[in-house]
Coordinates of C-alpha atoms in Angstrom, one line a residue:
Chain Z
M1 CA -14.6 2.1 32.4
T2 CA -16.1 5.5 33.4
G3 CA -14.4 8.4 35.0
E4 CA -13.0 11.9 34.2
A5 CA -11.0 12.2 30.8
A6 CA -9.6 15.5 30.0
A7 CA -8.2 16.4 25.7
F8 CA -6.4 19.4 24.6
V9 CA -7.2 21.2 21.4
P10 CA -4.9 23.7 19.8
G11 CA -6.1 27.0 18.6
H12 CA -6.5 27.5 15.0
V13 CA -6.4 30.7 12.8
T14 CA -7.7 30.2 9.0
G15 CA -5.8 32.9 7.1
F16 CA -8.1 32.3 4.5
F17 CA -11.1 30.3 2.8
S18 CA -14.3 29.4 0.4
V19 CA -17.3 28.2 2.2
H20 CA -18.7 24.6 0.9
Q21 CA -22.6 24.0 1.4
A22 CA -23.8 20.5 1.2
G23 CA -26.7 18.5 1.9
T24 CA -25.3 17.4 5.2
P25 CA -23.6 19.0 7.6
A26 CA -19.9 16.5 7.8
K27 CA -19.8 17.3 4.0
T28 CA -20.5 20.7 4.6
G29 CA -17.6 23.1 5.0
S30 CA -14.5 25.2 3.5
R31 CA -11.4 25.1 1.5
G32 CA -8.3 27.0 3.2
A33 CA -5.3 27.4 5.2
G34 CA -4.7 28.2 8.9
V35 CA -2.0 27.6 11.6
T36 CA -2.8 25.4 14.9
L37 CA -1.3 26.9 18.0
T38 CA 0.4 25.5 21.1
D39 CA -1.9 27.9 22.8
G40 CA -5.3 26.3 22.4
V41 CA -8.4 24.8 24.7
T42 CA -8.5 21.9 27.8
V43 CA -11.4 20.6 28.0
R44 CA -12.1 18.3 31.3
V45 CA -15.5 15.7 30.9
A46 CA -17.0 14.2 33.9
P47 CA -20.1 12.2 34.5
A48 CA -22.9 14.0 36.0
D49 CA -26.6 14.6 36.7
E50 CA -27.0 17.3 34.5
R51 CA -25.3 18.9 31.8
T52 CA -23.6 22.0 32.2
V53 CA -20.7 24.1 29.9
T54 CA -18.2 26.3 31.3
L55 CA -15.3 28.3 29.7
N56 CA -12.8 29.7 32.5
G57 CA -15.1 28.9 35.1
T58 CA -17.9 30.8 33.4
E59 CA -21.3 28.8 32.4
T60 CA -21.8 29.2 29.4
A61 CA -24.6 28.2 26.3
V62 CA -21.7 26.0 23.4
P63 CA -24.5 24.8 20.8
A64 CA -22.2 22.6 19.2
V65 CA -21.0 21.0 22.8
E66 CA -23.9 20.4 23.3
H67 CA -24.5 18.6 19.7
V68 CA -21.5 16.7 20.4
L69 CA -23.1 15.2 24.2
E70 CA -26.2 15.0 22.6
A71 CA -24.8 12.3 19.4
L72 CA -23.1 10.6 22.3
D73 CA -25.8 9.9 24.4
V74 CA -23.7 11.5 28.0
T75 CA -24.9 13.4 30.5
A76 CA -22.0 15.6 32.0
S77 CA -20.1 18.8 33.3
V78 CA -17.7 19.8 30.0
A79 CA -14.7 22.5 31.6
A80 CA -13.3 24.0 29.3
S81 CA -10.7 26.6 29.9
T82 CA -7.9 28.4 27.4
D83 CA -5.8 31.3 27.4
L84 CA -7.0 32.1 24.0
P85 CA -8.9 35.3 23.0
V86 CA -12.8 34.1 22.4
G87 CA -14.4 35.2 19.4
A88 CA -11.7 37.0 17.6
G89 CA -10.6 33.5 15.5
F90 CA -8.8 31.5 17.3
G91 CA -11.3 28.2 16.8
V92 CA -12.2 28.4 20.5
S93 CA -15.8 26.6 20.1
G94 CA -14.6 24.4 17.6
G95 CA -11.6 23.4 19.8
M96 CA -14.6 23.1 23.1
A97 CA -16.5 21.0 20.7
L98 CA -13.7 18.7 19.5
G99 CA -12.3 18.3 22.6
A100 CA -15.8 17.9 24.6
A101 CA -15.6 14.6 21.5
L102 CA -12.8 13.2 22.7
A103 CA -12.8 13.5 26.3
A104 CA -16.3 12.8 26.6
N105 CA -15.9 9.2 24.7
G106 CA -12.7 8.8 26.9
A107 CA -14.6 9.6 30.0
F108 CA -17.5 7.5 29.4
G109 CA -15.1 4.2 28.0
G110 CA -16.5 4.6 24.3
D111 CA -16.0 3.2 20.9
R112 CA -15.9 5.6 18.6
S113 CA -12.9 6.2 16.6
E114 CA -11.1 9.6 16.2
N115 CA -12.7 10.2 12.5
E116 CA -15.7 10.0 14.2
L117 CA -15.4 12.3 17.0
V118 CA -14.1 14.9 14.9
R119 CA -17.3 14.4 12.6
L120 CA -19.3 14.8 15.5
A121 CA -17.5 17.9 16.7
H122 CA -17.5 19.3 13.0
E123 CA -21.2 18.3 12.6
G124 CA -22.1 20.5 15.5
E125 CA -20.2 23.5 14.8
V126 CA -21.8 23.5 10.9
T127 CA -25.1 23.1 12.7
A128 CA -24.7 25.8 15.3
G129 CA -23.4 28.1 12.1
T130 CA -20.1 28.7 14.6
G131 CA -17.5 27.5 12.2
L132 CA -17.2 25.4 9.0
G133 CA -13.2 24.4 9.0
D134 CA -11.7 24.7 12.9
V135 CA -12.4 21.7 14.1
V136 CA -10.6 19.6 10.6
A137 CA -7.8 22.0 11.4
Q138 CA -7.5 21.6 15.1
A139 CA -7.9 17.4 14.8
R140 CA -4.3 18.0 12.4
G141 CA -2.2 20.2 13.7
G142 CA 0.4 21.9 12.0
V143 CA -0.1 24.4 9.5
P144 CA -3.7 22.6 7.9
I145 CA -4.5 23.7 4.3
R146 CA -8.3 22.3 3.5
L147 CA -7.9 20.2 0.4
D148 CA -11.8 19.4 0.4
P149 CA -14.0 20.6 2.3
G150 CA -15.9 18.3 4.8
A151 CA -15.5 15.6 8.0
P152 CA -13.7 12.6 7.6
P153 CA -14.4 10.9 5.1
H154 CA -15.3 13.8 2.6
G155 CA -12.8 16.7 3.5
Q156 CA -9.3 15.8 3.3
L157 CA -6.7 17.6 4.3
D158 CA -2.2 18.6 3.1
G159 CA -0.1 20.2 5.3
V160 CA 2.8 23.1 5.0
P161 CA 5.8 22.2 6.3
A162 CA 7.2 24.9 9.4
T163 CA 7.4 25.4 12.6
G164 CA 8.1 28.4 14.9
R165 CA 6.9 31.0 16.3
I166 CA 3.6 33.3 16.1
E167 CA 2.5 36.4 17.4
Y168 CA -0.7 38.1 17.8
V169 CA -2.3 40.6 18.9
S170 CA -6.0 40.7 19.4
L171 CA -9.4 43.7 19.5
G172 CA -11.7 42.4 19.9
E173 CA -15.3 39.7 18.4
L174 CA -16.2 39.3 15.2
S175 CA -19.3 36.8 14.9
T176 CA -18.4 34.1 12.3
A177 CA -22.1 33.5 12.3
D178 CA -22.7 36.9 10.6
V179 CA -20.0 36.8 8.0
L180 CA -21.5 33.3 7.1
A181 CA -25.6 34.2 6.9
G182 CA -24.2 36.9 4.6
S183 CA -23.3 36.8 0.9
T184 CA -20.0 34.4 0.7
A185 CA -19.8 35.0 -2.8
R186 CA -16.9 36.8 -3.4
L187 CA -15.0 36.0 -0.3
S188 CA -15.4 32.6 -1.7
T189 CA -13.3 33.5 -4.9
A190 CA -10.5 34.8 -3.2
G191 CA -10.7 31.6 -1.0
V192 CA -10.1 29.4 -3.8
Q193 CA -7.6 32.0 -5.8
A194 CA -5.8 31.8 -2.4
L195 CA -5.6 27.9 -2.0
D196 CA -4.4 27.4 -5.5
A197 CA -1.5 29.7 -4.9
L198 CA -0.9 28.5 -1.7
R199 CA -0.5 24.3 -3.3
E200 CA 2.1 25.7 -5.7
R201 CA 4.2 27.0 -3.0
P202 CA 3.3 25.9 0.3
T203 CA 6.0 27.8 2.8
I204 CA 4.6 29.0 5.8
E205 CA 5.8 32.6 4.1
E206 CA 3.2 32.2 1.1
F207 CA 0.3 31.0 3.2
V208 CA 0.7 34.6 5.1
R209 CA 0.6 36.4 1.9
R210 CA -1.9 34.9 0.3
S211 CA -3.9 35.3 3.6
R212 CA -3.4 38.8 3.5
R213 CA -4.3 39.2 -0.3
F214 CA -7.4 37.4 0.9
A215 CA -8.5 39.4 3.1
Q216 CA -7.9 42.3 0.9
R217 CA -10.2 41.0 -1.8
A218 CA -12.8 39.7 0.3
D219 CA -12.8 43.0 2.1
L220 CA -13.3 42.0 5.4
L221 CA -10.5 43.9 6.4
T222 CA -11.7 46.8 9.7
P223 CA -9.4 49.8 9.2
E224 CA -7.7 48.8 12.7
V225 CA -6.9 45.6 11.8
E226 CA -5.2 46.6 8.2
G227 CA -3.5 49.6 9.5
I228 CA -1.4 47.0 12.0
V229 CA -1.3 44.6 9.4
T230 CA 0.4 47.6 7.1
D231 CA 3.1 48.6 9.9
V232 CA 4.0 44.9 10.7
V233 CA 4.5 44.4 6.8
E234 CA 6.8 48.3 6.8
A235 CA 8.6 46.2 9.8
G236 CA 10.2 43.6 7.3
G237 CA 7.4 41.3 8.4
E238 CA 4.5 39.1 7.3
A239 CA 1.0 39.3 8.9
S240 CA -2.8 38.6 8.5
M241 CA -6.2 39.0 9.9
A242 CA -7.7 36.0 11.6
M243 CA -10.7 34.4 9.9
L244 CA -13.0 35.3 11.7
G245 CA -12.1 37.9 14.6
H246 CA -10.7 41.7 14.8
T247 CA -6.9 39.8 15.2
V248 CA -3.9 39.9 14.0
F249 CA -1.6 37.3 13.4
A250 CA 2.4 37.8 12.4
L251 CA 5.4 35.3 11.6
G252 CA 8.3 35.2 14.2
R253 CA 8.4 38.6 15.7
G254 CA 6.5 40.6 13.3
L255 CA 4.7 41.9 15.8
S256 CA 6.9 42.7 18.1
D257 CA 9.5 44.3 15.4
A258 CA 6.7 46.6 14.7
G259 CA 6.4 48.1 18.5
Y260 CA 3.1 45.8 19.2
D261 CA 3.0 44.2 22.6
A262 CA 2.1 41.3 21.0
T263 CA 1.2 37.2 22.3
A264 CA 3.6 35.1 21.3
T265 CA 3.3 31.1 20.7
R266 CA 4.0 28.8 18.4
V267 CA 2.2 26.4 15.2
H268 CA 1.8 23.5 16.4
D269 CA 3.5 20.3 15.4
A270 CA -0.3 17.9 17.1
G271 CA -3.7 18.2 16.7
A272 CA -6.4 17.3 19.6
S273 CA -5.5 14.3 21.7
L274 CA -5.9 12.7 25.2
T275 CA -4.1 13.8 27.7
E276 CA -2.6 12.3 30.1
E277 CA -4.2 11.0 33.1
Chain A
M1 CA 16.8 29.8 1.6
T2 CA 19.1 27.1 2.6
G3 CA 21.2 25.7 5.4
E4 CA 21.0 22.8 8.2
A5 CA 17.4 21.4 9.3
A6 CA 16.0 19.0 12.1
A7 CA 12.7 16.8 11.8
F8 CA 11.7 14.2 14.6
V9 CA 9.5 10.9 13.6
P10 CA 8.1 8.8 16.1
G11 CA 8.7 5.5 16.6
H12 CA 6.0 3.4 14.5
V13 CA 5.4 -0.4 15.7
T14 CA 2.8 -2.5 13.7
G15 CA 0.2 -4.9 15.5
F16 CA -1.2 -6.2 12.4
F17 CA -1.0 -5.9 8.8
S18 CA -2.3 -7.0 5.9
V19 CA -0.4 -6.6 2.3
H20 CA -1.6 -4.6 -0.6
Q21 CA 0.3 -4.5 -4.0
A22 CA -1.1 -2.2 -6.8
G23 CA 0.7 -1.0 -9.8
T24 CA 2.8 2.2 -8.0
P25 CA 4.6 1.9 -4.9
A26 CA 2.2 5.0 -3.6
K27 CA -0.2 3.7 -4.0
T28 CA 1.1 0.0 -2.9
G29 CA 0.8 -0.4 1.4
S30 CA -0.9 -2.0 3.6
R31 CA -4.3 -1.6 5.5
G32 CA -3.9 -1.8 9.4
A33 CA -3.3 -0.9 13.0
G34 CA -0.2 0.3 15.1
V35 CA 0.7 2.8 17.9
T36 CA 3.1 5.5 17.2
L37 CA 5.8 6.4 20.1
T38 CA 7.4 9.2 22.1
D39 CA 11.2 7.2 21.4
G40 CA 11.5 7.8 17.9
V41 CA 14.3 9.3 15.1
T42 CA 15.5 12.8 15.3
V43 CA 16.9 13.5 11.8
R44 CA 19.6 16.3 10.6
V45 CA 19.8 17.6 7.3
A46 CA 22.4 19.6 6.1
P47 CA 23.7 20.8 2.4
A48 CA 27.1 19.2 1.7
D49 CA 29.7 18.0 -1.3
E50 CA 28.3 14.4 -1.3
R51 CA 25.7 12.5 -0.1
T52 CA 26.3 10.4 3.1
V53 CA 23.5 8.9 5.6
T54 CA 24.8 8.1 9.5
L55 CA 22.6 6.4 12.1
N56 CA 23.6 7.2 15.6
G57 CA 26.7 8.7 14.1
T58 CA 28.2 5.1 12.2
E59 CA 27.2 5.7 8.4
T60 CA 24.3 3.2 7.3
A61 CA 23.1 2.3 3.0
V62 CA 19.3 3.6 3.7
P63 CA 17.7 2.5 0.4
A64 CA 14.3 4.6 1.4
V65 CA 16.7 7.9 1.5
E66 CA 18.5 7.4 -0.9
H67 CA 15.1 7.4 -2.7
V68 CA 14.1 10.6 -1.3
L69 CA 17.3 12.9 -1.1
E70 CA 17.1 11.7 -5.3
A71 CA 13.6 12.9 -6.1
L72 CA 14.2 16.5 -4.1
D73 CA 17.0 16.3 -6.2
V74 CA 19.8 17.3 -3.1
T75 CA 23.5 16.6 -2.3
A76 CA 23.4 16.5 1.6
S77 CA 24.4 14.6 4.7
V78 CA 21.8 13.1 6.3
A79 CA 22.5 12.4 10.1
A80 CA 19.9 10.3 12.2
S81 CA 19.6 9.5 15.9
T82 CA 17.6 7.2 18.1
D83 CA 17.7 5.1 20.9
L84 CA 15.4 2.8 19.3
P85 CA 16.4 -1.2 18.8
V86 CA 17.4 -1.1 15.2
G87 CA 15.3 -3.9 12.6
A88 CA 13.5 -4.9 15.9
G89 CA 10.2 -3.3 13.9
F90 CA 10.2 0.4 15.5
G91 CA 10.3 1.5 12.1
V92 CA 13.7 3.2 12.2
S93 CA 13.9 3.1 8.3
G94 CA 10.6 4.3 7.9
G95 CA 11.7 7.3 10.5
M96 CA 14.9 8.1 8.4
A97 CA 13.1 8.1 5.2
L98 CA 10.2 10.8 6.7
G99 CA 12.2 12.7 8.2
A100 CA 15.0 12.9 5.6
A101 CA 12.2 14.2 3.5
L102 CA 10.7 16.4 5.5
A103 CA 14.3 18.0 6.9
A104 CA 15.7 18.1 3.4
N105 CA 12.5 20.0 1.9
G106 CA 13.7 22.8 5.2
A107 CA 17.5 22.9 4.7
F108 CA 16.9 23.7 0.8
G109 CA 14.2 26.1 1.1
G110 CA 11.8 23.9 -0.7
D111 CA 8.6 24.0 -1.7
R112 CA 6.7 20.7 -0.8
S113 CA 4.1 19.9 0.9
E114 CA 3.7 17.4 3.9
N115 CA 1.5 15.2 1.8
E116 CA 4.1 15.3 -1.0
L117 CA 7.3 14.4 1.1
V118 CA 5.2 11.4 3.3
R119 CA 4.6 10.4 -0.6
L120 CA 8.3 10.5 -1.3
A121 CA 9.0 8.9 2.2
H122 CA 6.6 6.2 1.3
E123 CA 7.5 5.4 -2.0
G124 CA 10.7 5.4 -1.3
E125 CA 10.3 2.7 1.7
V126 CA 8.2 0.5 -0.7
T127 CA 10.9 0.2 -3.4
A128 CA 13.2 -0.8 -1.0
G129 CA 10.7 -3.2 0.4
T130 CA 12.0 -2.5 3.4
G131 CA 7.9 -1.2 4.9
L132 CA 4.6 -0.7 3.6
G133 CA 3.0 1.4 5.5
D134 CA 5.3 2.9 8.9
V135 CA 5.9 6.3 7.2
V136 CA 2.2 7.2 6.8
A137 CA 1.6 6.1 10.4
Q138 CA 4.7 8.4 11.3
A139 CA 3.1 11.2 9.4
R140 CA 0.1 11.2 11.3
G141 CA 0.9 10.0 15.4
G142 CA -0.9 8.9 17.7
V143 CA -2.6 5.2 17.6
P144 CA -3.3 5.2 13.6
I145 CA -5.8 3.0 11.4
R146 CA -4.5 2.5 8.4
L147 CA -7.8 2.4 6.2
D148 CA -6.5 2.0 3.0
P149 CA -3.3 1.3 1.9
G150 CA -0.8 3.8 0.0
A151 CA 0.5 7.4 0.6
P152 CA -1.5 10.9 0.6
P153 CA -4.1 10.7 -1.5
H154 CA -4.6 7.4 -2.0
G155 CA -4.3 5.9 1.7
Q156 CA -6.8 6.8 4.4
L157 CA -6.3 6.6 7.7
D158 CA -8.6 7.2 11.1
G159 CA -7.3 6.5 14.7
V160 CA -7.6 5.0 18.0
P161 CA -8.5 7.5 20.7
A162 CA -6.0 7.0 23.0
T163 CA -2.5 7.7 25.1
G164 CA -0.7 5.9 28.0
R165 CA 2.5 3.9 29.0
I166 CA 3.9 2.0 26.4
E167 CA 6.3 -1.0 27.7
Y168 CA 8.7 -3.3 25.6
V169 CA 11.1 -5.9 25.5
S170 CA 13.1 -6.6 22.2
L171 CA 15.3 -9.6 21.7
G172 CA 16.3 -9.1 18.3
E173 CA 16.2 -8.0 14.2
L174 CA 12.9 -10.2 12.6
S175 CA 13.7 -8.9 8.6
T176 CA 10.7 -7.0 6.9
A177 CA 12.0 -7.7 3.6
D178 CA 11.9 -11.7 4.4
V179 CA 9.0 -11.6 5.5
L180 CA 7.4 -9.4 2.7
A181 CA 9.1 -11.9 0.0
G182 CA 6.9 -14.8 1.5
S183 CA 4.0 -16.0 0.5
T184 CA 1.4 -13.1 2.6
A185 CA -1.8 -14.6 1.9
R186 CA -2.5 -16.1 5.2
L187 CA -1.1 -13.4 7.0
S188 CA -3.3 -10.5 4.8
T189 CA -6.7 -12.6 5.8
A190 CA -5.6 -12.5 9.4
G191 CA -5.1 -8.4 9.1
V192 CA -8.2 -8.0 7.3
Q193 CA -10.1 -9.8 9.9
A194 CA -8.5 -7.8 13.0
L195 CA -8.7 -4.5 10.8
D196 CA -12.5 -5.1 10.7
A197 CA -12.7 -6.4 14.4
L198 CA -10.6 -3.1 15.5
R199 CA -13.4 -0.6 13.6
E200 CA -16.3 -2.2 15.1
R201 CA -14.6 -1.4 18.4
P202 CA -11.9 1.5 18.2
T203 CA -10.1 0.9 22.1
I204 CA -6.4 0.2 22.4
E205 CA -7.0 -2.5 24.7
E206 CA -8.8 -4.1 21.7
F207 CA -6.2 -3.3 19.5
V208 CA -3.4 -5.0 21.9
R209 CA -6.0 -7.9 21.4
R210 CA -6.7 -8.2 17.9
S211 CA -2.7 -7.6 17.6
R212 CA -2.3 -10.5 19.6
R213 CA -4.6 -13.4 17.8
F214 CA -3.2 -11.7 14.7
A215 CA 0.6 -13.0 15.1
Q216 CA -0.8 -16.2 16.1
R217 CA -3.5 -16.7 13.1
A218 CA -1.0 -15.7 10.7
D219 CA 2.1 -17.5 12.5
L220 CA 4.8 -15.3 12.7
L221 CA 5.3 -15.5 16.8
T222 CA 8.7 -17.4 17.8
P223 CA 9.3 -18.8 20.9
E224 CA 10.8 -16.7 22.9
V225 CA 8.1 -13.5 22.3
E226 CA 5.4 -16.3 22.3
G227 CA 6.6 -16.9 25.8
I228 CA 6.8 -13.3 26.8
V229 CA 3.4 -12.5 26.0
T230 CA 1.6 -15.3 27.3
D231 CA 3.5 -14.2 30.8
V232 CA 2.1 -10.4 30.2
V233 CA -1.5 -11.5 29.1
E234 CA -1.2 -14.3 32.7
A235 CA -0.4 -11.2 34.4
G236 CA -3.3 -9.2 33.6
G237 CA -1.9 -7.3 30.6
E238 CA -2.2 -6.9 27.2
A239 CA 0.6 -7.5 25.1
S240 CA 1.8 -8.7 21.7
M241 CA 4.8 -8.9 19.4
A242 CA 5.6 -5.6 17.1
M243 CA 5.0 -6.5 13.0
L244 CA 7.9 -7.1 11.7
G245 CA 10.7 -7.4 14.8
H246 CA 11.4 -10.0 17.6
T247 CA 9.6 -7.1 20.1
V248 CA 7.2 -7.4 22.4
F249 CA 5.0 -4.2 23.2
A250 CA 2.7 -4.1 26.1
L251 CA 0.3 -1.0 27.9
G252 CA 1.0 0.6 31.0
R253 CA 3.5 -1.6 33.3
G254 CA 2.5 -4.7 31.3
L255 CA 5.6 -5.9 31.0
S256 CA 7.1 -4.8 34.0
D257 CA 4.1 -6.5 35.7
A258 CA 4.6 -9.7 34.7
G259 CA 8.3 -9.3 36.1
Y260 CA 10.6 -8.2 32.6
D261 CA 13.0 -5.3 32.5
A262 CA 10.9 -3.4 29.6
T263 CA 11.7 -0.3 28.6
A264 CA 8.9 2.9 28.8
T265 CA 7.7 5.0 26.5
R266 CA 4.6 6.6 25.6
V267 CA 1.9 7.2 23.0
H268 CA 3.0 10.0 20.6
D269 CA 0.4 12.6 20.4
A270 CA 1.6 14.2 17.1
G271 CA 3.5 13.5 13.9
A272 CA 6.3 14.0 12.0
S273 CA 7.7 17.0 12.2
L274 CA 9.6 19.9 11.9
T275 CA 11.7 20.5 14.6
E276 CA 12.1 24.2 16.4
E277 CA 15.7 25.8 15.0

């Protein structure tokens, strides 16, 4: 019952969020909304003599992945690959943690349920300070609305029924840990307002509009990101900033239509899962 | 904001279940587990002068679909197509109801969330007596475990992390409404036992073994179905009966290996969703 196993986890861009600390990592998290992407992270796990973690072939330290392997009590090599920009708000660390959990359980013939594996990955992200809501969103797929914070059975999700093309332009990294280490009161107030508004009208256009307003109110827009978002809106499109990265995402051909050389992907209709052998 | 829209809903075979009646259709449902299938139901909805519902081109009365259209207050043509056997335990009625909900919301530019649309379809199935748990499972995808009965936010789900080939042989219809109209006490006791056991060891092999034991204890096996299941097990495979239909499902090549001319499909990794225009 042991062998190699692989999992695919969609990328995830958060549009807006509020921070909710609680007594345990499983109950800690964020409320908010985002969009999962067909561009994602593939994670292969194989039993090995020592723990190694690579991302696109380069050895790297990912505390959330370490947390997962430790919790599952396995010694394995974890090899992640992705076309997504790293550290730019696409949930790559959450994807690595969740993919490692699913694939390690598969590789070692484990008997954890999907909710348990999601919880382990979420706890790893929260403990490491690298994310608060990506994992539960990536486990769900679609356009997840995080109604309540935390991992199963605490967190509760809904979704915006939507499909279609998403474009993005990434200008580089922004440290999630740095932003979360600062005061998040103003950010969280704006995040809760955006969530309430989206729940009144759960469409993907409303999601992006509320994300844009959130980014402005939370004062997270850098001048360069703000300039691109403005260009898309002036060209008749809908765009906002990925939380947290120097990244602009747009519906449909919003960035192309505004003259940018954007990467195209799509709303992903599935959550994370094991891939066929 | 109005036009045609389409949704895909995976098929769903329940392996075991218990019945839970409550004060409202949203809270009524089943606990249990099943497997969603890449063979599913595609539903197209378009505004029309009168309500029509077709399945594979033939006009048909599906009370759960009527319920959904009534709740959304739309007049539309609903055209469903599927390769799955109808009335044989694959969740075709649930798939039609859920697909109609998603596609009608899309076609009419509606603003219901996914949870709300799932709830409407579930209520339609429960009210019509045509299903208790297919809709919430089909909305999730994978190998859903129904921890608590009912639609969101009442029902709670988990999943068995699994992928791979599923085979089936269908011998014909079995009325869900007739079985549910009889005494379900014995069936429900066996269903709760199976659920507890699966939660102890959530693997797909355990799911099928517990399903088989459930079918025996609940006295639902017809002689012909029992014969096929026995043949698969004697050939080293895992198989059980679809709840509720004269259908045998098996992991991997279980039915082929036992000499049967089976249809092959796969575990579906996604829940129901709108399809690309």
